[in-house]
Amino acid sequence: MDAQGRGRGENIDPADQWVLNPSTGEYELRLSPSAPQSPIPAPRGPRKAGAGNPRARSASPDQAPERPGRASAGSGTPGRDVPPQRRRRGAQEEPPAGRRGRRPAKKSKKAKKVLLWTSGTVAFLVLATGVGGYLYLEHLNDNITSVSDDGAGTGGFKKDQAINILLIGTDKRTGSGNEGYGDKGSEGHADTTILLHVSKDRSNATALSIPRDLIVDIPDCPTEQEDGSQKVIPGETGVRFNTSLGQAGRTPSCTMRTVTELTGIKPDNFMVADFNAVKTLTSAVGGVPVCLGKDINDPDSHLNLPKGTHRIEGEEALAFVRTRHSVGLGGDLSRIELQQQFLSSLMRELKSNDTLTSPSKMIKLAEAGTKALTVDSSLNSINKLKDLGLELGKLNVKNLTFTTIPVIDNPAEKVKATVVLDESKAPQVFDLIRNDVSFTEVKKKQKKEKAAVAARLKGEKAPASEVRVRILNGGAPAGSAQSTLSWLQVDEGVSKSENAGNAPAEAAKTTLEYAPDQADQARRLADIMGLSASALKPGESVTNSQGLPAMTLTLGKDFKGAGVSLTPPDKAPDDIKKSTADKVVCAE
C-alpha cells in the first residue's frame, strides 16, 4: 500500500516508501499521481522542550520551500524516475510489494555512509547519504532539535582539521516509560560525557570519558535564554562535573566551557541525548550484542541477564548501560567501562554488512538518530550532520580508543563519593589529545612528510651566543615574552635576543620561523626550549632592532613558561587503561 494511501494520522514505515525500478535496478521514492501530499511521513511540528529545559529548535538554513517549476510529490506518473541528483545513489532494491526477500548485496560497496556519534549511553549510527532525496531530507531536518553553543565552541568542525565533539548523555526523564529511571524531577545532569577526538588525518580517534563525579570548577556561563536574551550563569568551584548541565539553568554550552577549562581542549560541536535515545537507536539497528562474564540481576537498573552473549535493544539496552552495582567495583567508573564496551559493540554492529546493506535499517537509523539528538546550532541540518558523518566514517574501529580521564579518590572525603584528577597522569592524556597523538599504533599515510619534519632537528647546532631571535607573545600569558627573554639571556646565554611585543594574531601553538641559512640556530634554540620538530617553520628571517637578520619565536597558547619543554608526548603511557572498539570484552 502506498504511503499516500495511508491516513496522515497513521504510522508509516519509511522503508515502505521505496520501490524497485526494474529499468535501473535501484531504489526510488514512491510517487503517486493521485496524491498531492509528500510521499514521506508528515513532518512533525517543532518538538517542545521539557519543563525547565531551555532547548529551542533552530530553523535550518537548508530547509527551503519548494520552488515553482520543481516537480512535486503529487505530480508525475507511476514508476516515474526521481531526478538523479535526488536519487539514493548506489542503493540496492527490495523485491516489489508482496515479494519481500533478502536483497542482493553486490552493489553495497557503492553505498556511502554517514557516521553520526551520539554519547555515553547512546551511540554511533550509520546512515546512507542519499537516503531520501530532497523531500526526505526535509523531513529529517524537521526532526532535528538544536540549541545555541553560546560561543563556547569553535564554531563547528572543519574537514581539514582534527575534530573534537562533546557527546553528552543526560538522565533527564523525558518520554513515556522512563518514570522508573533517573532522579525524579531532575533537570538533567551531564550524566555520561565523552570527548571524542578524531585525528586530523582521520586515521585514529580517542573517546575520552569524563566521570560524572569528578570534582571540577565550572566557569561563568553566558547563556541564551528562550526569549533571545543573554544571561550569565555564575560559575562554581569544587563541584561535581555532572552539575555543569541542567542545574541553575545551565545548557550544554556550559558543559562545553567546563570541558575546555578542565582539559584545555575546546570542542567544535556537541550532541546531547536522553534515555529514549538508547532505546530507539538500538531497536533501529536490530539490537546490539553484549557479553557478560557473570549473571547480572540489578533491580536499580532493571537489568536481569544470565552469563553469556546476548543481543539487547530498547529497555534492556538502557538497563545495560545504566547498571553499575553489579559490575566491577559497583561504582560509576565501572559503569563507564561497561558503556565503552557497549559502544564498541554497537560500532562493530553498524560496520557490519547486515546493517550497511539493509535499506530498512538505514532509514530507521536516520529517523531514530535525528529524533534522538539535540545538537548545537552549527549542526542543525541533516546535510551538516552528513558532512560530519562522512569524516567520522573514515575511521577504522581498531584505531578508535576508549579511555577515561585518570582520577583518584577524593582525599578530602572520609566516605569516598567523588574523585579528583590524577595529576601525575591526566595532564599527559590531555596533551596527547591536544597534540593529535594516537593512543594506538597507526600506520601513518604521511611517512615521508613526517620524516622531513623530524629531519629539521637533525644537523649541526650553532652556539647559543650566535642565536639571534625576536620573541613575540601570540597568546601566552601576559609577560611571557619578557620572562622568556630574561631566561634565554641570563640562564642560556642567548644574548642576541629581544622582546618584540605582541604578535599580529593569536597562535594556538608556539612556533619558530627561520631562513634556510639559520637552520643551525633554529636547532640550537629548539634544543634549549624543548621545541618539537613540528614547531620549526622554515621560512624567512626578519630584521631585528639592530638591522640584522633574526628568527621569529612566537609564543602560542600552549606555552607553559620559560624552561618548560614544549615537546609533546609521542605515545600514550603504558599504564593508562584503554580499549579499542574492535575488541570483544565480557563485563564482569
XYZ file of C-alpha atoms in Angstrom:
588
model
C 0.000 0.000 0.000
C 1.410 3.388 -0.977
C 2.368 5.823 1.741
C -0.007 8.278 0.050
C -2.843 5.836 0.521
C -2.463 5.890 4.300
C -4.027 8.459 6.563
C -1.769 11.178 7.889
C -2.546 10.047 11.385
C -1.266 6.512 10.810
C 2.268 5.308 11.425
C 4.195 4.853 8.174
C 7.329 2.782 7.863
C 9.745 4.984 5.855
C 11.275 1.858 4.335
C 7.956 1.082 2.644
C 8.162 4.306 0.629
C 10.933 2.926 -1.598
C 10.245 0.661 -4.582
C 12.331 -1.143 -7.171
C 12.676 0.472 -10.578
C 13.270 -2.531 -12.863
C 14.854 -0.350 -15.549
C 17.567 0.996 -13.240
C 17.829 -1.721 -10.627
C 17.789 0.905 -7.874
C 15.500 2.018 -5.061
C 13.421 5.091 -5.797
C 10.991 7.185 -3.791
C 7.403 6.046 -4.419
C 5.457 8.863 -6.093
C 1.717 8.734 -6.669
C -0.145 10.722 -9.384
C -3.246 10.917 -7.245
C -1.928 12.314 -4.003
C -0.782 15.924 -3.691
C 0.932 15.414 -0.373
C 4.554 14.440 0.171
C 5.327 10.702 -0.034
C 7.157 10.875 3.267
C 5.617 10.692 6.717
C 4.005 14.009 7.555
C 6.706 16.157 9.171
C 6.217 16.615 12.860
C 5.816 20.058 14.311
C 8.534 21.599 16.474
C 9.365 19.397 19.398
C 8.722 21.072 22.694
C 11.443 21.201 25.284
C 10.625 19.759 28.659
C 9.863 21.959 31.631
C 12.924 23.848 32.694
C 14.806 22.785 29.601
C 15.943 25.791 27.563
C 16.369 23.768 24.382
C 14.868 25.529 21.402
C 14.585 24.288 17.841
C 16.650 26.271 15.410
C 15.417 26.722 11.884
C 17.763 25.172 9.373
C 19.064 27.280 6.508
C 18.896 24.107 4.434
C 15.110 23.958 4.816
C 13.861 25.784 1.769
C 10.284 25.817 0.413
C 9.582 24.106 -2.873
C 10.266 26.492 -5.736
C 7.996 26.951 -8.764
C 8.866 24.556 -11.515
C 10.189 21.899 -9.130
C 8.436 18.552 -9.558
C 6.220 17.896 -6.563
C 5.362 14.624 -4.900
C 1.898 14.801 -6.355
C 2.938 15.149 -9.983
C 4.263 12.623 -12.402
C 3.213 9.100 -13.230
C 3.574 5.758 -11.522
C 7.119 4.460 -11.824
C 8.450 7.857 -12.755
C 12.159 8.216 -12.013
C 13.217 10.523 -9.226
C 15.663 13.122 -10.648
C 19.158 11.625 -10.491
C 20.541 14.177 -8.043
C 17.857 13.204 -5.530
C 18.153 9.510 -6.093
C 19.754 7.292 -3.453
C 22.820 6.530 -5.492
C 24.107 3.016 -5.343
C 21.208 1.773 -3.236
C 20.007 -1.796 -3.664
C 16.432 -2.855 -4.234
C 13.977 -4.752 -2.144
C 11.600 -7.001 -4.052
C 8.331 -5.289 -5.029
C 5.467 -5.215 -2.525
C 4.244 -8.707 -1.735
C 7.567 -10.298 -2.650
C 9.846 -9.124 0.110
C 13.075 -11.034 0.485
C 16.785 -10.594 1.028
C 18.113 -8.038 -1.403
C 21.337 -8.629 -3.343
C 24.481 -7.161 -1.827
C 26.616 -6.904 -4.954
C 26.260 -3.116 -5.170
C 26.720 -2.458 -1.458
C 30.231 -1.097 -1.953
C 28.699 1.939 -3.656
C 26.630 2.867 -0.624
C 28.001 5.970 1.008
C 27.966 6.025 4.773
C 27.338 8.684 7.322
C 28.538 8.025 10.834
C 26.719 10.038 13.491
C 28.083 9.916 17.000
C 25.887 10.306 20.000
C 27.053 9.925 23.564
C 27.760 7.724 26.548
C 24.639 5.696 26.770
C 23.989 6.460 23.179
C 25.892 5.514 20.162
C 27.305 5.528 16.719
C 24.929 5.131 13.825
C 25.409 4.820 10.119
C 23.138 6.451 7.555
C 23.103 6.247 3.783
C 23.768 9.715 2.417
C 21.205 9.690 -0.352
C 18.546 8.066 1.758
C 15.606 10.208 0.902
C 16.250 12.720 -1.808
C 15.136 16.292 -1.319
C 11.770 15.568 0.303
C 13.074 13.011 2.752
C 15.970 15.264 3.760
C 13.431 17.989 4.532
C 11.602 15.519 6.771
C 14.815 14.607 8.591
C 15.652 18.291 9.030
C 12.322 18.730 10.790
C 13.289 16.003 13.279
C 16.396 17.835 14.481
C 16.395 19.874 17.687
C 19.197 22.398 18.187
C 20.309 24.869 20.851
C 22.953 27.603 20.828
C 26.511 26.853 21.888
C 26.696 30.417 23.266
C 30.149 30.881 21.785
C 31.601 28.054 23.883
C 32.709 26.016 20.860
C 34.988 26.722 17.916
C 32.060 27.449 15.609
C 31.931 23.957 14.147
C 34.239 21.194 12.932
C 36.391 21.674 9.819
C 37.183 18.980 7.277
C 40.905 19.765 7.138
C 41.490 19.829 10.903
C 41.253 17.494 13.875
C 37.688 17.206 15.212
C 36.540 17.399 18.833
C 32.897 16.519 19.524
C 31.409 16.637 23.027
C 28.901 13.822 23.498
C 26.536 14.156 26.442
C 24.059 11.628 27.795
C 21.608 13.117 30.299
C 19.488 11.462 32.991
C 16.512 13.694 32.211
C 13.396 11.520 32.406
C 11.673 12.602 29.213
C 9.384 10.366 27.200
C 6.955 7.664 28.188
C 8.202 4.597 30.017
C 11.068 6.387 31.762
C 9.339 7.109 35.059
C 11.405 4.496 36.866
C 14.761 5.860 35.762
C 16.969 8.700 36.935
C 16.360 11.267 39.629
C 12.742 12.301 39.950
C 12.292 15.945 38.967
C 15.863 16.233 37.655
C 16.513 18.905 35.043
C 19.046 16.521 33.554
C 22.694 16.219 34.547
C 25.740 15.597 32.355
C 25.445 12.003 33.489
C 27.602 10.376 30.799
C 30.058 12.527 28.881
C 32.613 11.651 26.215
C 35.013 13.982 24.443
C 35.529 12.409 21.028
C 38.765 13.468 19.328
C 39.262 12.491 15.671
C 42.756 12.949 14.277
C 43.445 15.425 11.509
C 44.300 12.623 9.062
C 41.244 10.581 10.232
C 43.465 7.562 10.855
C 42.520 7.280 14.536
C 40.241 8.625 17.254
C 40.122 8.787 21.039
C 36.909 8.697 23.061
C 37.724 10.209 26.449
C 35.133 9.534 29.161
C 34.694 12.172 31.866
C 33.466 10.772 35.208
C 30.262 12.442 36.368
C 31.560 12.577 39.984
C 34.833 14.297 39.062
C 35.360 17.457 41.123
C 35.848 20.433 38.779
C 35.492 24.194 38.561
C 32.545 25.333 36.437
C 33.217 28.741 34.836
C 30.708 31.562 34.384
C 28.434 30.620 31.502
C 26.887 33.275 29.206
C 23.677 31.572 28.091
C 20.969 32.420 25.570
C 17.505 32.382 27.132
C 14.252 31.283 25.482
C 13.308 34.904 24.750
C 16.636 35.519 22.999
C 18.196 37.495 25.840
C 21.587 36.674 27.374
C 22.152 35.669 30.990
C 25.436 34.856 32.695
C 25.006 31.836 34.946
C 27.557 32.118 37.778
C 30.264 29.507 37.990
C 31.107 27.264 40.944
C 34.300 25.772 42.294
C 34.841 22.295 43.655
C 31.598 20.711 42.409
C 30.670 17.529 40.560
C 31.178 17.628 36.799
C 27.617 16.450 36.127
C 26.204 19.698 37.559
C 27.621 21.546 34.530
C 24.339 20.719 32.763
C 20.750 21.309 33.858
C 21.498 22.784 37.244
C 20.884 26.537 37.733
C 19.692 26.749 34.131
C 22.949 25.516 32.606
C 22.755 24.336 28.993
C 25.178 22.091 27.038
C 27.289 25.157 26.243
C 28.201 25.345 29.935
C 29.341 21.721 29.868
C 31.419 22.698 26.835
C 33.088 25.513 28.783
C 33.721 23.195 31.733
C 35.452 20.659 29.478
C 37.643 23.390 27.987
C 38.548 24.593 31.482
C 39.346 21.038 32.571
C 41.281 19.706 29.570
C 42.469 22.730 27.613
C 40.619 21.279 24.588
C 37.872 23.416 23.046
C 35.121 21.261 21.494
C 33.905 22.035 17.983
C 30.355 20.785 18.492
C 28.149 18.973 20.980
C 25.460 16.300 20.776
C 23.057 15.520 23.618
C 20.721 12.564 24.089
C 18.447 11.341 26.881
C 17.184 7.900 27.936
C 14.991 7.441 24.867
C 17.989 7.647 22.527
C 19.399 4.344 23.750
C 16.102 2.581 23.303
C 15.253 3.914 19.842
C 18.731 3.640 18.339
C 19.374 0.081 19.494
C 15.952 -1.007 18.244
C 16.563 0.683 14.897
C 19.764 -1.295 14.326
C 18.131 -4.562 15.376
C 19.880 -4.926 18.717
C 23.458 -4.858 19.980
C 25.420 -7.977 21.003
C 26.935 -7.837 24.501
C 28.897 -10.329 26.575
C 28.529 -10.961 30.320
C 31.171 -12.827 32.270
C 28.701 -13.471 35.083
C 24.986 -13.388 35.874
C 23.654 -9.863 36.488
C 20.466 -9.022 38.352
C 20.358 -5.312 39.175
C 16.972 -4.117 40.496
C 18.096 -0.472 40.292
C 18.713 -0.504 36.537
C 16.214 -3.353 35.879
C 18.882 -5.472 34.153
C 18.455 -9.226 34.619
C 20.621 -11.333 32.292
C 22.491 -14.620 32.753
C 26.144 -15.130 31.939
C 26.880 -15.335 28.230
C 26.280 -13.428 24.996
C 23.013 -11.586 24.385
C 21.535 -9.276 21.763
C 19.836 -6.400 23.544
C 17.726 -3.446 22.442
C 15.168 -0.987 23.768
C 14.524 -1.108 27.517
C 17.046 -3.890 28.012
C 19.799 -1.864 26.304
C 19.023 1.130 28.521
C 19.188 -1.096 31.595
C 22.565 -2.448 30.429
C 24.259 0.949 30.058
C 22.779 2.181 33.350
C 23.769 -0.739 35.564
C 26.692 -0.233 37.920
C 26.091 -2.020 41.229
C 26.524 -5.431 39.596
C 29.720 -4.822 37.620
C 33.306 -4.163 38.619
C 33.578 -2.312 41.915
C 29.972 -1.195 41.704
C 30.697 2.486 41.080
C 30.448 4.979 38.247
C 33.933 4.161 36.925
C 32.887 0.551 36.425
C 29.742 1.693 34.623
C 31.884 3.849 32.315
C 33.860 0.760 31.286
C 30.607 -1.097 30.631
C 29.312 1.751 28.461
C 32.558 1.787 26.500
C 32.178 -1.940 25.838
C 28.605 -1.350 24.704
C 29.604 1.435 22.306
C 32.427 -0.690 20.887
C 29.972 -3.498 20.198
C 27.482 -1.126 18.607
C 30.217 0.303 16.420
C 31.121 -3.167 15.160
C 27.459 -3.956 14.545
C 26.940 -0.815 12.487
C 30.023 -1.532 10.392
C 28.719 -4.993 9.531
C 27.192 -5.810 6.165
C 23.910 -6.729 7.850
C 23.424 -3.047 8.611
C 25.118 -1.378 5.656
C 23.201 -3.466 3.090
C 19.779 -3.083 4.722
C 17.712 -0.159 3.389
C 15.093 -0.531 6.132
C 17.728 -0.408 8.898
C 19.387 2.612 7.315
C 16.140 4.551 7.133
C 15.119 3.580 10.659
C 18.508 4.754 11.893
C 18.085 8.055 10.075
C 14.700 8.542 11.727
C 15.825 7.486 15.208
C 19.100 9.397 15.081
C 17.631 12.724 14.039
C 14.836 12.464 16.615
C 17.096 11.319 19.459
C 19.666 14.106 19.371
C 19.875 17.683 20.479
C 22.780 19.343 18.676
C 24.401 22.754 18.679
C 23.200 25.300 16.142
C 26.085 24.697 13.743
C 24.877 21.095 13.261
C 21.208 21.933 12.786
C 20.588 20.239 9.427
C 20.895 16.737 8.042
C 23.413 17.971 5.464
C 25.711 19.292 8.186
C 25.356 16.059 10.143
C 26.040 14.168 6.935
C 29.287 16.067 6.379
C 30.382 15.297 9.922
C 29.376 11.683 9.482
C 31.423 11.315 6.317
C 34.505 12.496 8.195
C 33.867 10.149 11.120
C 33.048 7.282 8.776
C 36.662 7.198 7.589
C 37.732 5.657 10.913
C 38.731 2.050 11.368
C 37.293 0.593 14.597
C 40.658 -0.896 15.566
C 42.044 2.640 15.833
C 39.186 4.009 17.929
C 40.417 4.011 21.524
C 38.211 4.341 24.602
C 39.816 5.659 27.760
C 38.825 7.596 30.880
C 40.369 10.682 32.464
C 42.815 9.350 35.098
C 41.379 10.051 38.554
C 41.884 9.122 42.206
C 39.518 9.065 45.159
C 38.894 12.489 46.636
C 41.358 12.698 49.573
C 39.137 15.275 51.293
C 36.367 12.707 51.862
C 36.166 10.080 54.574
C 33.352 8.314 52.772
C 34.522 8.130 49.176
C 31.852 9.527 46.821
C 33.743 11.723 44.366
C 37.049 11.685 42.506
C 39.709 14.241 41.571
C 42.245 14.393 38.752
C 45.276 12.159 38.988
C 47.758 14.987 38.448
C 50.550 12.543 37.623
C 48.689 11.135 34.581
C 45.758 13.321 33.487
C 47.834 16.232 32.075
C 49.715 13.827 29.817
C 46.435 12.393 28.477
C 45.182 15.908 27.718
C 48.489 16.716 25.985
C 48.199 13.634 23.791
C 44.769 14.700 22.578
C 45.687 18.366 22.148
C 48.689 17.340 20.051
C 46.707 14.848 17.961
C 48.709 11.829 19.143
C 47.081 8.431 18.657
C 46.521 6.069 21.598
C 47.009 3.145 19.206
C 49.736 2.165 16.771
C 48.632 3.593 13.431
C 50.360 3.310 10.091
C 50.591 6.917 9.039
C 49.992 7.827 5.419
C 52.362 10.782 5.592
C 55.547 8.900 6.477
C 57.685 10.923 4.075
C 56.265 14.185 5.349
C 56.838 13.217 8.977
C 60.378 12.136 8.208
C 61.039 15.508 6.585
C 59.701 17.334 9.633
C 61.776 15.219 12.017
C 64.870 15.984 9.930
C 64.628 19.668 10.912
C 66.125 18.792 14.291
C 68.993 16.810 12.790
C 72.275 18.504 11.998
C 74.776 20.920 13.495
C 73.704 23.373 16.190
C 75.065 26.899 16.403
C 76.489 28.132 19.717
C 73.890 29.820 21.925
C 75.805 33.090 21.663
C 75.196 33.153 17.886
C 71.422 32.598 18.067
C 69.620 35.771 17.018
C 65.868 35.763 17.723
C 62.920 38.127 18.202
C 60.266 36.952 20.703
C 56.545 37.642 20.189
C 53.638 36.864 22.506
C 50.984 35.117 20.390
C 48.549 34.046 23.080
C 50.752 33.030 26.019
C 50.070 34.554 29.444
C 50.914 38.248 29.761
C 54.619 38.838 30.408
C 55.699 35.549 28.804
C 57.838 37.204 26.129
C 59.799 39.202 28.702
C 60.257 36.299 31.101
C 61.450 34.084 28.239
C 63.869 36.790 27.093
C 65.364 37.068 30.577
C 65.684 33.313 30.895
C 67.354 32.939 27.495
C 69.848 35.746 28.137
C 70.714 35.055 31.785
C 70.411 31.274 32.034
C 71.023 30.020 28.495
C 73.475 32.538 27.011
C 71.241 33.577 24.108
C 72.369 37.212 24.320
C 71.280 38.233 20.819
C 67.587 38.082 21.640
C 64.932 40.744 22.101
C 61.290 41.221 23.128
C 59.261 42.266 20.068
C 55.914 42.628 21.877
C 52.630 41.044 20.819
C 52.175 39.004 17.641
C 49.737 40.327 14.984
C 47.374 37.415 15.738
C 46.972 34.730 18.375
C 48.545 31.337 17.770
C 47.486 28.009 19.219
C 50.995 26.583 19.013
C 54.443 28.016 19.728
C 56.494 28.288 16.529
C 59.989 29.260 15.447
C 60.300 30.653 11.906
C 63.756 30.791 10.323
C 65.504 31.207 6.985
C 67.476 28.322 5.405
C 70.820 29.769 6.493
C 69.558 29.951 10.102
C 68.786 26.242 10.440
C 71.732 25.645 12.813
C 70.493 28.492 15.046
C 66.949 27.063 14.970
C 68.178 23.647 16.074
C 70.071 25.177 18.992
C 67.076 27.231 20.178
C 64.765 24.214 19.770
C 67.168 22.195 21.927
C 67.231 24.890 24.603
C 63.468 25.407 24.708
C 62.343 21.834 24.128
C 60.584 22.636 20.850
C 59.321 19.749 18.727
C 60.258 19.363 15.065
C 56.750 20.445 14.053
C 57.255 23.773 15.864
C 60.101 24.673 13.488
C 58.796 26.509 10.417
C 61.230 27.068 7.547
C 60.525 30.476 6.053
C 62.142 33.892 6.078
C 64.193 35.870 8.518
C 63.164 39.269 9.875
C 65.212 42.331 10.763
C 65.846 42.954 14.445
C 66.312 46.322 16.168
C 69.984 46.424 15.097
C 69.040 45.874 11.450
C 70.356 42.313 11.446
C 68.522 39.162 10.276
C 66.840 37.227 13.080
C 64.490 34.319 13.636
C 60.948 34.795 14.983
C 59.830 32.903 18.082
C 56.059 33.199 18.601
C 54.827 32.005 21.990
C 51.416 30.385 21.466
C 48.603 29.395 23.793
C 50.406 26.122 24.519
C 53.366 27.968 26.104
C 53.767 26.821 29.710
C 56.590 29.059 30.875
C 60.267 29.699 30.331
C 62.240 26.487 30.605
C 59.208 24.191 30.317
C 59.588 21.776 27.393
C 57.066 22.059 24.571
C 57.836 18.672 23.050
C 54.559 16.712 23.164
C 54.419 13.022 24.100
C 54.601 10.718 21.100
C 52.566 7.843 22.540
C 50.131 7.040 25.327
C 51.629 5.872 28.632
C 51.561 2.112 29.133
C 49.762 2.441 32.466
C 46.753 4.320 31.024
C 43.786 1.955 30.940
C 42.299 1.832 27.459
C 40.476 -0.408 24.987
C 39.814 -0.345 21.263
C 36.467 -0.698 19.512
C 37.456 -3.859 17.616
C 37.919 -5.962 20.777
C 35.125 -8.035 22.343
C 35.159 -7.683 26.142
C 32.890 -9.504 28.588
C 31.562 -7.475 31.516
C 32.466 -8.867 34.918
